[in-house]
Structure formats: structure tokens, C-alpha cells
mmCIF file with all atom_site columns, C-alpha atoms in Angstrom:
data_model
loop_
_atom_site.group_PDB
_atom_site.id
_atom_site.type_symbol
_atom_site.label_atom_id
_atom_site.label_alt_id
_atom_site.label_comp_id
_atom_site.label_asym_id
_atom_site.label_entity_id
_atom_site.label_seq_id
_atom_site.pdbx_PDB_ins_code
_atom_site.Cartn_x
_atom_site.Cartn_y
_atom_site.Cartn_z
_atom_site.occupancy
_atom_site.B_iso_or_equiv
_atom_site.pdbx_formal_charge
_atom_site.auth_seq_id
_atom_site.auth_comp_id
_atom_site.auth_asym_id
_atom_site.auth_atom_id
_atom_site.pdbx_PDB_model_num
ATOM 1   C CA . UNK H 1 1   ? -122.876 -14.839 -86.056 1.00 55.00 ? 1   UNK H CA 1
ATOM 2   C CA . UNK H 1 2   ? -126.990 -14.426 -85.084 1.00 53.00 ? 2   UNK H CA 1
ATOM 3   C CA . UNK H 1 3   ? -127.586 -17.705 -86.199 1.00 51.00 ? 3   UNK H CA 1
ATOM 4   C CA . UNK H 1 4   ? -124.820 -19.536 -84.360 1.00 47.00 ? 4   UNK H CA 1
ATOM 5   C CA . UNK H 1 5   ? -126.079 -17.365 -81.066 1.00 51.00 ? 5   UNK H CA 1
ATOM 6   C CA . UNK H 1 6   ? -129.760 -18.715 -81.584 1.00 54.00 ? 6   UNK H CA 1
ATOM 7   C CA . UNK H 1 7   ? -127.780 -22.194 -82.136 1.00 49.00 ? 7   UNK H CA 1
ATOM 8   C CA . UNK H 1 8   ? -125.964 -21.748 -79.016 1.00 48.00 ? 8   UNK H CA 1
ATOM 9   C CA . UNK H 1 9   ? -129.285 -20.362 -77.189 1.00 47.00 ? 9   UNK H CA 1
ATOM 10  C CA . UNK H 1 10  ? -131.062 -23.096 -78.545 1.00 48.00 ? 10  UNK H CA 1
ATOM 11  C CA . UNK H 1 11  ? -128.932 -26.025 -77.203 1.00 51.00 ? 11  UNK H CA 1
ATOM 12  C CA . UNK H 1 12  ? -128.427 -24.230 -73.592 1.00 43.00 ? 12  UNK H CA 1
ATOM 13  C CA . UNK H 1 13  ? -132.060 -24.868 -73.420 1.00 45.00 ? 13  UNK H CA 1
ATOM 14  C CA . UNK H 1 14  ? -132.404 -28.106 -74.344 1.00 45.00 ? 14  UNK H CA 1
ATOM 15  C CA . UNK H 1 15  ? -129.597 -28.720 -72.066 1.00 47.00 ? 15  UNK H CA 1
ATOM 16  C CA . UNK H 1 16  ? -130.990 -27.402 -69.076 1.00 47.00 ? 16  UNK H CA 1
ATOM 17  C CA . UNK H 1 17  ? -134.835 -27.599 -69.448 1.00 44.00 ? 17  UNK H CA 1
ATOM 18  C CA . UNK H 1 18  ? -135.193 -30.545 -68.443 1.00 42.00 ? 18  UNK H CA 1
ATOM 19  C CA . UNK H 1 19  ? -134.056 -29.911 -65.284 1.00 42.00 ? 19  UNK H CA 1
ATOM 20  C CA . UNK H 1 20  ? -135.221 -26.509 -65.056 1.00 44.00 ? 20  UNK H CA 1
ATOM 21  C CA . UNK H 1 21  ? -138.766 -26.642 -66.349 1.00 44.00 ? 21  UNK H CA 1
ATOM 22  C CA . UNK H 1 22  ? -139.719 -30.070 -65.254 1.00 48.00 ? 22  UNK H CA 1
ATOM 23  C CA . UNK H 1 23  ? -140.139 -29.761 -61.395 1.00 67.00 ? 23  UNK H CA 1
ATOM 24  C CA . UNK H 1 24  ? -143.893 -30.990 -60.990 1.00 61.00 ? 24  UNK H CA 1
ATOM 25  C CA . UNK H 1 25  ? -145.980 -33.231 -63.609 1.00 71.00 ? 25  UNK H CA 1
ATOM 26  C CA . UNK H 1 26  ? -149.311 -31.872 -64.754 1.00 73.00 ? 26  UNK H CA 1
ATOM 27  C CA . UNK H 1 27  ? -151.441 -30.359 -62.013 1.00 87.00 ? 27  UNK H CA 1
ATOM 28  C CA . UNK H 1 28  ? -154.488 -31.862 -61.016 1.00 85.00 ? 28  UNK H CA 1
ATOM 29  C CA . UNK H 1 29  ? -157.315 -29.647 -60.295 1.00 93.00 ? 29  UNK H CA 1
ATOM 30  C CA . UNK H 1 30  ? -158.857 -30.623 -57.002 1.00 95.00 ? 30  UNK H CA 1
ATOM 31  C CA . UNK H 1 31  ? -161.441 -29.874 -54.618 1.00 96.00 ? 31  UNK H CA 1
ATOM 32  C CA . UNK H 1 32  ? -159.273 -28.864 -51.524 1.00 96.00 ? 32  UNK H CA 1
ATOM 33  C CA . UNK H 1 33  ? -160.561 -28.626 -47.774 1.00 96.00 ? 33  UNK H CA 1
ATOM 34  C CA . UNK H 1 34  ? -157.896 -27.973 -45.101 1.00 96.00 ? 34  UNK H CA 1
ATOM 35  C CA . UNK H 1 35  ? -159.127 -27.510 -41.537 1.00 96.00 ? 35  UNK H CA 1
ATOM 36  C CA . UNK H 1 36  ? -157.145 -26.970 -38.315 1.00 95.00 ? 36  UNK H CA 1
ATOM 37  C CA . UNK H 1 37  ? -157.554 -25.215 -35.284 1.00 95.00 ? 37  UNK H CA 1
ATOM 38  C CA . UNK H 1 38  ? -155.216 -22.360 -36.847 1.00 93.00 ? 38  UNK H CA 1
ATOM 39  C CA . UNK H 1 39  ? -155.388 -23.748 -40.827 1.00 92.00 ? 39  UNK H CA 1
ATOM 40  C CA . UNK H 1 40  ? -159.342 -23.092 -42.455 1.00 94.00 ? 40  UNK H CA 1
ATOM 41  C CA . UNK H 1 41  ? -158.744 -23.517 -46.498 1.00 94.00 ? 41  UNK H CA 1
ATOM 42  C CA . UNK H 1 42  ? -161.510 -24.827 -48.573 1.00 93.00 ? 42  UNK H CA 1
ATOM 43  C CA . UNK H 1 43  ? -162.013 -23.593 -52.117 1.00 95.00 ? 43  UNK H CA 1
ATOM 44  C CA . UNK H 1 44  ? -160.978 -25.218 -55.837 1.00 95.00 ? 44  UNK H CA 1
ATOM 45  C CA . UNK H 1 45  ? -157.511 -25.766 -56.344 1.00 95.00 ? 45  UNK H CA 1
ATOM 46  C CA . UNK H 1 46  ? -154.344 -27.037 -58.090 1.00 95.00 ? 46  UNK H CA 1
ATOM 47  C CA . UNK H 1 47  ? -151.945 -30.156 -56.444 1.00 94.00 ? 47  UNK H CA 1
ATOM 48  C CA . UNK H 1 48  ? -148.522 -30.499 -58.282 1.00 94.00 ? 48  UNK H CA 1
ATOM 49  C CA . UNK H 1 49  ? -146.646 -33.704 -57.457 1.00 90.00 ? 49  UNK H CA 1
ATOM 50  C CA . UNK H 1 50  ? -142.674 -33.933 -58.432 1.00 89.00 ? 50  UNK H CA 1
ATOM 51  C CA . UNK H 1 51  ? -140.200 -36.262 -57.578 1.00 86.00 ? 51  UNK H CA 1
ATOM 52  C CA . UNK H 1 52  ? -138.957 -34.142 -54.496 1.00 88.00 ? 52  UNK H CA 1
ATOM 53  C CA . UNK H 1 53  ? -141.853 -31.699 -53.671 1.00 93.00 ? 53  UNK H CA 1
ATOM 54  C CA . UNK H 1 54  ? -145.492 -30.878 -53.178 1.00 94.00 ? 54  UNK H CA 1
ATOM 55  C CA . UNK H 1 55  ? -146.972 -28.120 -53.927 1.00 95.00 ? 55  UNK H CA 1
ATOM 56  C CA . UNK H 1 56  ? -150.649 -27.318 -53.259 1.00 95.00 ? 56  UNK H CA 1
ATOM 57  C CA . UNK H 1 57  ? -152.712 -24.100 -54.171 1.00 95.00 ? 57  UNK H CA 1
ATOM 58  C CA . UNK H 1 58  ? -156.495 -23.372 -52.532 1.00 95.00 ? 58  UNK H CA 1
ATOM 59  C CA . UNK H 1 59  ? -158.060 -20.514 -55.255 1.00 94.00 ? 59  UNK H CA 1
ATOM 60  C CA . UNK H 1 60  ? -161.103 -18.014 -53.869 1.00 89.00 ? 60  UNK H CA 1
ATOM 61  C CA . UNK H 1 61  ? -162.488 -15.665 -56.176 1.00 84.00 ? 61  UNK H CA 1
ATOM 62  C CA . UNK H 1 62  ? -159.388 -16.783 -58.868 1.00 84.00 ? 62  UNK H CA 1
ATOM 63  C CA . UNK H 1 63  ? -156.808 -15.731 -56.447 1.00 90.00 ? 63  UNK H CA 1
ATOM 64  C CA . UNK H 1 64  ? -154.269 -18.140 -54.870 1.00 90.00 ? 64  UNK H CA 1
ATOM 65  C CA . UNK H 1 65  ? -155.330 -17.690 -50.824 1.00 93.00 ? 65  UNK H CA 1
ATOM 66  C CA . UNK H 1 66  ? -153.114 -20.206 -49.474 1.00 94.00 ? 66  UNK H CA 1
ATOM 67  C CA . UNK H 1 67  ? -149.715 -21.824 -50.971 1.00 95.00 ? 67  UNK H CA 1
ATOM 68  C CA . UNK H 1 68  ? -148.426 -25.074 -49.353 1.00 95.00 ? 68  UNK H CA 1
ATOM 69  C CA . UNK H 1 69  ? -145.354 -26.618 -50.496 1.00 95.00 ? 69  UNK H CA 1
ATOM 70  C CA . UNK H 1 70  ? -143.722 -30.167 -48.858 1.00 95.00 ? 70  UNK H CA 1
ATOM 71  C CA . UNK H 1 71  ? -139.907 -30.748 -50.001 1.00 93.00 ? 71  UNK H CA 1
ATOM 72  C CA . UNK H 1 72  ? -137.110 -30.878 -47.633 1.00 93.00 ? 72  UNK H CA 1
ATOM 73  C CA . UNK H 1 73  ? -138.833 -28.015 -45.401 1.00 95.00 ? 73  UNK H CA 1
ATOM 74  C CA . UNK H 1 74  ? -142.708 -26.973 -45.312 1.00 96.00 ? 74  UNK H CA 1
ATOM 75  C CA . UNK H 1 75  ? -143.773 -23.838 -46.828 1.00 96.00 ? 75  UNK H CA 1
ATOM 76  C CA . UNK H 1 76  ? -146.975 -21.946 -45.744 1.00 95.00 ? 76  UNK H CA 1
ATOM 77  C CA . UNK H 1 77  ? -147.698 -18.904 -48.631 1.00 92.00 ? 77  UNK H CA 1
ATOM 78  C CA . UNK H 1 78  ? -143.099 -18.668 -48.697 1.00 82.00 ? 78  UNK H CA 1
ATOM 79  C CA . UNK H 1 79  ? -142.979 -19.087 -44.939 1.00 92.00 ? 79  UNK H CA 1
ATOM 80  C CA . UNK H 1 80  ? -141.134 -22.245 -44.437 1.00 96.00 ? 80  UNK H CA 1
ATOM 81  C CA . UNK H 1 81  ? -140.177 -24.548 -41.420 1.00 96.00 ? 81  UNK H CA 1
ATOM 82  C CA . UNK H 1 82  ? -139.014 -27.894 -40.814 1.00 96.00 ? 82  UNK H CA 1
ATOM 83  C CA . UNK H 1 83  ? -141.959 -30.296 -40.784 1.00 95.00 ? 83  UNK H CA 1
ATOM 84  C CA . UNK H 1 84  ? -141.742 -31.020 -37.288 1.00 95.00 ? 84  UNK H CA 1
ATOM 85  C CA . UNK H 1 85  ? -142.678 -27.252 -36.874 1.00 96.00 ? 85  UNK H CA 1
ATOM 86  C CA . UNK H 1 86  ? -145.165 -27.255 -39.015 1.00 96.00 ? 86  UNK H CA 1
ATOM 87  C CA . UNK H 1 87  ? -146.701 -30.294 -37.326 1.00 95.00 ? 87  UNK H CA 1
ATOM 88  C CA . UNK H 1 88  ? -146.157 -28.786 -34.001 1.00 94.00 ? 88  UNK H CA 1
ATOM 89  C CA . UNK H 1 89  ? -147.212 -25.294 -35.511 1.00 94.00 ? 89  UNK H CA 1
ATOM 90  C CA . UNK H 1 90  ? -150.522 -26.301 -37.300 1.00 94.00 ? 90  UNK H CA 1
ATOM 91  C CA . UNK H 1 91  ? -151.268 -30.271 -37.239 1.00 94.00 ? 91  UNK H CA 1
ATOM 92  C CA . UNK H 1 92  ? -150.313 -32.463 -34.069 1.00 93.00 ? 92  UNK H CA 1
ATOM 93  C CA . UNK H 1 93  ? -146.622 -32.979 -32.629 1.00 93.00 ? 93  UNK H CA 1
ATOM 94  C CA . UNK H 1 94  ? -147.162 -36.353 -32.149 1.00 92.00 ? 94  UNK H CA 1
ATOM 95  C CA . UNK H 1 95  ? -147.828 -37.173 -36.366 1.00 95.00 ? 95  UNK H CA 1
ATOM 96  C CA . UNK H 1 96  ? -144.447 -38.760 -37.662 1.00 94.00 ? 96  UNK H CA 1
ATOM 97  C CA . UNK H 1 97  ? -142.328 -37.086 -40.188 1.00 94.00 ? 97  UNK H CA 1
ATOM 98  C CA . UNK H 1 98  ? -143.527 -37.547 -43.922 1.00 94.00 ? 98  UNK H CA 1
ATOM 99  C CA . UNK H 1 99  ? -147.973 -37.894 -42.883 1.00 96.00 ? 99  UNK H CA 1
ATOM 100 C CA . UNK H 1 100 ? -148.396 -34.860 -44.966 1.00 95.00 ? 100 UNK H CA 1
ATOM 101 C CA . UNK H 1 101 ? -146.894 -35.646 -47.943 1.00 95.00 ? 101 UNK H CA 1
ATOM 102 C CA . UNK H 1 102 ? -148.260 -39.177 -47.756 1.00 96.00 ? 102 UNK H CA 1
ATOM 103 C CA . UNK H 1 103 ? -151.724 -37.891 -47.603 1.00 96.00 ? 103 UNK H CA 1
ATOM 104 C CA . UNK H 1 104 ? -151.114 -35.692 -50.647 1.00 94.00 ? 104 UNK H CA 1
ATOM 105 C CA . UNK H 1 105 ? -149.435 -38.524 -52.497 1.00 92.00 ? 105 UNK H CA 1
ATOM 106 C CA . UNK H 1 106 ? -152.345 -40.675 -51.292 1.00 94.00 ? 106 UNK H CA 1
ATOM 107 C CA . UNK H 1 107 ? -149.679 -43.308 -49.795 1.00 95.00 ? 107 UNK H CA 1
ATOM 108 C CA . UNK H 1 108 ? -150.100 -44.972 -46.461 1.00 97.00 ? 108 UNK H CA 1
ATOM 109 C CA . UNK H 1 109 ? -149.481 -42.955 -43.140 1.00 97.00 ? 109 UNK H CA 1
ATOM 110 C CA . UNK H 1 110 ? -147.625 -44.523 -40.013 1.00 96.00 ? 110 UNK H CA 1
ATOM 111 C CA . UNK H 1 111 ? -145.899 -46.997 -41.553 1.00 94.00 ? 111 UNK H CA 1
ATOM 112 C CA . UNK H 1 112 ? -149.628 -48.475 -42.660 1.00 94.00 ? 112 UNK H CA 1
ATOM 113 C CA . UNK H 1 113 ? -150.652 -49.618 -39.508 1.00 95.00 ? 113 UNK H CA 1
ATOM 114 C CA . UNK H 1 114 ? -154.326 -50.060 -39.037 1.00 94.00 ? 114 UNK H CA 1
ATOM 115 C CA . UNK H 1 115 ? -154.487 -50.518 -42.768 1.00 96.00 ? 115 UNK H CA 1
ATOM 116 C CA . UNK H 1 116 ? -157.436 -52.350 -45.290 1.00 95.00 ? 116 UNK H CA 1
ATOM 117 C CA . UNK H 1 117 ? -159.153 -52.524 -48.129 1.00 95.00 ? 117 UNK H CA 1
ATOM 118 C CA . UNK H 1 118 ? -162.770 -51.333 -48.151 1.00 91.00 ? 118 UNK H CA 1
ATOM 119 C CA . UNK H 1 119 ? -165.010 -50.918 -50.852 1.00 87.00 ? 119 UNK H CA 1
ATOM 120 C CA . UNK H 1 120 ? -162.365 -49.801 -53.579 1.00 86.00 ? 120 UNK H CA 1
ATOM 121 C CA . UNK H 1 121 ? -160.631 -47.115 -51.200 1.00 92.00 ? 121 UNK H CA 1
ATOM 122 C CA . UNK H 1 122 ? -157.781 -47.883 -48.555 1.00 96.00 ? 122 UNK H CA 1
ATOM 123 C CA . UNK H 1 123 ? -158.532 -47.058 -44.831 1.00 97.00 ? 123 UNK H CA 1
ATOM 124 C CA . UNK H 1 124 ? -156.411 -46.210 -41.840 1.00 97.00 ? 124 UNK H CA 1
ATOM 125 C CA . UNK H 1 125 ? -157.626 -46.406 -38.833 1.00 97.00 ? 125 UNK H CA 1
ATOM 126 C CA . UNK H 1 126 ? -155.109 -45.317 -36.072 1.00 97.00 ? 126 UNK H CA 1
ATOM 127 C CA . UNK H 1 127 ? -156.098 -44.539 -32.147 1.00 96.00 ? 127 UNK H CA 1
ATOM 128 C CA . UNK H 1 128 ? -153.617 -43.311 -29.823 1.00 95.00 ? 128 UNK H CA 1
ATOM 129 C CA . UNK H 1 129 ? -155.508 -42.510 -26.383 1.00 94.00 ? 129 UNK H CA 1
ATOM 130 C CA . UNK H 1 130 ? -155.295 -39.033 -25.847 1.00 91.00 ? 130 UNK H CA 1
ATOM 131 C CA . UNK H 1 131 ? -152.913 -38.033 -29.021 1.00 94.00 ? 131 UNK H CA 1
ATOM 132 C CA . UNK H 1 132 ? -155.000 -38.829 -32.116 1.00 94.00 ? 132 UNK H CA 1
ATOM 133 C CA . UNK H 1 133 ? -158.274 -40.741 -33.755 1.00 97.00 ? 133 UNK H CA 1
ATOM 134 C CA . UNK H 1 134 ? -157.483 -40.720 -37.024 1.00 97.00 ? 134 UNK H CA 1
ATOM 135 C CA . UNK H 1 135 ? -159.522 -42.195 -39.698 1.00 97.00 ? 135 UNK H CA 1
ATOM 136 C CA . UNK H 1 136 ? -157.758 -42.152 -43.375 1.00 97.00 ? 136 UNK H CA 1
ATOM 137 C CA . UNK H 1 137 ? -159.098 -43.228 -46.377 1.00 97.00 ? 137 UNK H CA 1
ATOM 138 C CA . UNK H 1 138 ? -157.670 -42.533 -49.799 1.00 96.00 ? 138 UNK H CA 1
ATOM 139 C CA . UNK H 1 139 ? -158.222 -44.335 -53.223 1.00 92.00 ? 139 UNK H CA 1
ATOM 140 C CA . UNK H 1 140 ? -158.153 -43.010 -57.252 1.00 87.00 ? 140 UNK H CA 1
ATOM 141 C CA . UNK H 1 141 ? -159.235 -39.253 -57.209 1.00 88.00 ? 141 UNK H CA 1
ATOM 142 C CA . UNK H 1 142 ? -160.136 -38.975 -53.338 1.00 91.00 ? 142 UNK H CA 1
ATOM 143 C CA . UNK H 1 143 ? -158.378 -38.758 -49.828 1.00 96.00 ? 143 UNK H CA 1
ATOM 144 C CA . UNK H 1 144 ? -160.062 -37.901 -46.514 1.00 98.00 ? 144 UNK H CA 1
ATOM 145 C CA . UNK H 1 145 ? -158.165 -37.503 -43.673 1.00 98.00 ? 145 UNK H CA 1
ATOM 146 C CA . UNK H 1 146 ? -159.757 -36.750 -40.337 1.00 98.00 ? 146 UNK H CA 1
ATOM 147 C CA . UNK H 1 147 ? -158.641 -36.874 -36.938 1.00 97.00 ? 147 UNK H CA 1
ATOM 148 C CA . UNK H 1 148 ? -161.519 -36.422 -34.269 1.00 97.00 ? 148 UNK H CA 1
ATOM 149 C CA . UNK H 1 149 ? -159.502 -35.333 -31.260 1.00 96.00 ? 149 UNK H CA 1
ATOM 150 C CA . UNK H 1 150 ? -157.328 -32.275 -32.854 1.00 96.00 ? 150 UNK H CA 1
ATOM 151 C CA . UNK H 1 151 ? -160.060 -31.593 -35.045 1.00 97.00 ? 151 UNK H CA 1
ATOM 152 C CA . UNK H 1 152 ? -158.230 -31.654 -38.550 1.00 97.00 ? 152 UNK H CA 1
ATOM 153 C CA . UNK H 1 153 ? -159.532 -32.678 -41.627 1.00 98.00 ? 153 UNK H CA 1
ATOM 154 C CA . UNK H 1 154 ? -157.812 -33.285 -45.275 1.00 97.00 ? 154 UNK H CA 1
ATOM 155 C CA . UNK H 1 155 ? -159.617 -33.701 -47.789 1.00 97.00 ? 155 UNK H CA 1
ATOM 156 C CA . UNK H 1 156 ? -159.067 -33.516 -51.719 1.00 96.00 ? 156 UNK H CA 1
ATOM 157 C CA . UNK H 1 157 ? -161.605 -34.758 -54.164 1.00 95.00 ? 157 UNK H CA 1
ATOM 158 C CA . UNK H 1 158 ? -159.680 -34.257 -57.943 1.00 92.00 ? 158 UNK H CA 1
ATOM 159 C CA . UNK H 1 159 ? -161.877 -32.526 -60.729 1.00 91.00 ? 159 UNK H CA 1
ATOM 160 C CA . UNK H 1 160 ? -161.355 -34.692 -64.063 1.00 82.00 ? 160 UNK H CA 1
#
């Protein structure tokens, strides 16, 4: 009877870990620097990427400080709100739904206008008089994102 529990136990597992356990790939260790008027992160930390979510963790002293994670709603260390919230809340109202998980994903923002190519990395340049100055540039291992007029800056340099 113990073995055909552990049998039982065994195939449950395999049944369901995949969906269970396999949420994010690997984490990438990162360099992280998140600065807002009300957001000022910048330590070491992790960035997990799934399918469906974002997750990323700034570390001071080897304590998580701040938690972000971008699904279906944003979550600021377990507070969460829709994204046009957390825009409104701690970005700029004006960015369009999905700029934060882009620039975590290093993927084009606003629909890639003001897009190129220079010297290995993309670049985004985007200027909307009195809304945003945004300069984005993102390429294997690095993304900057800066906007001069709200005074925000992403960035994330990974560790290898």
C-alpha cells in the first residue's frame, strides 16, 4: 500500500509540476535602477520573465526592498492595481498600456514609433510636448529608459 501511495504521489507531481513549478524561466541577475518622483530603487537584483508575468526584485543588504510584479494587474511589494493606476500612481498617465512590461522584456514601446538601430542597441526616441521626452534604448543585457520631463529612469544592466 506505501509504495502504490509514493506511486500515486509521484505521478500527481509529474502531472501538475509543470504547471505549478514552471511560472518564470531562470532569473537573471541584474543591476536594477528605478527612479520616479515617488519610486527610488537601485541596488542588485533578480528579473524573472514567464509567459504571463514579470516579476522583478531590487536586493539591499541581501534583503528583497522592493517587489514588482506585471501580469494582468501591477503589484508593488503585494499591493496591486490595474496598470493604468500604477502609471497614473507612479510613472505618467499618458504612457500606453503594456510600456512597462515592454521595457522589462526589452521589446519596443508605443507601438515602435521613433524607432532605429544604433550602434548594436535599439533606440526610441518619442517627444510629446508637454507629456513626455523619452529616450529608450535597449539591446542584449541592457535597457535604459529615461524620460526628461517626469523625471523617470529604467535602467537594468544583467550580471552574466
Amino acid at each position: 500500500m506505501k509504495k502504490f501511495t509514493e506511486f500515486f504521489l509521484a505521478i500527481l507531481l509529474l502531472s501538475f509540476g509543470g504547471c505549478v513549478f514552471k511560472t518564470f524561466e531562470s532569473p537573471r541577475s541584474a543591476l536594477i535602477v528605478i527612479k520616479s518622483p515617488t519610486l527610488k530603487y537601485a541596488d542588485q537584483g533578480f528579473v524573472y520573465r514567464g509567459k504571463k508575468r514579470i516579476k522583478v526584485q531590487v536586493y539591499a543588504s541581501g534583503r528583497a526592498v522592493f517587489e514588482l510584479t506585471i501580469g494582468r494587474r501591477v503589484c508593488v511589494n503585494r499591493g496591486c492595481m490595474s496598470e493604468e493606476e500604477f502609471y497614473r500612481k507612479y510613472l505618467h498617465v499618458s504612457y500606453p498600456k503594456g510600456t512597462l512590461a515592454a521595457i522589462f522584456s526589452k521589446r519596443p514601446i508605443f507601438d515602435g514609433e521613433g524607432l532605429s538601430e544604433e550602434n548594436g542597441r535599439s533606440v526610441q526616441r518619442i517627444y510629446e510636448p508637454d507629456k513626455f521626452d523619452i529616450i529608450y534604448a535597449f539591446g542584449s543585457g541592457y535597457t535604459r529608459f529615461k524620460d526628461r520631463i517626469n523625471h523617470i529612469i529604467i535602467k537594468m544592466t544583467e550580471i552574466p
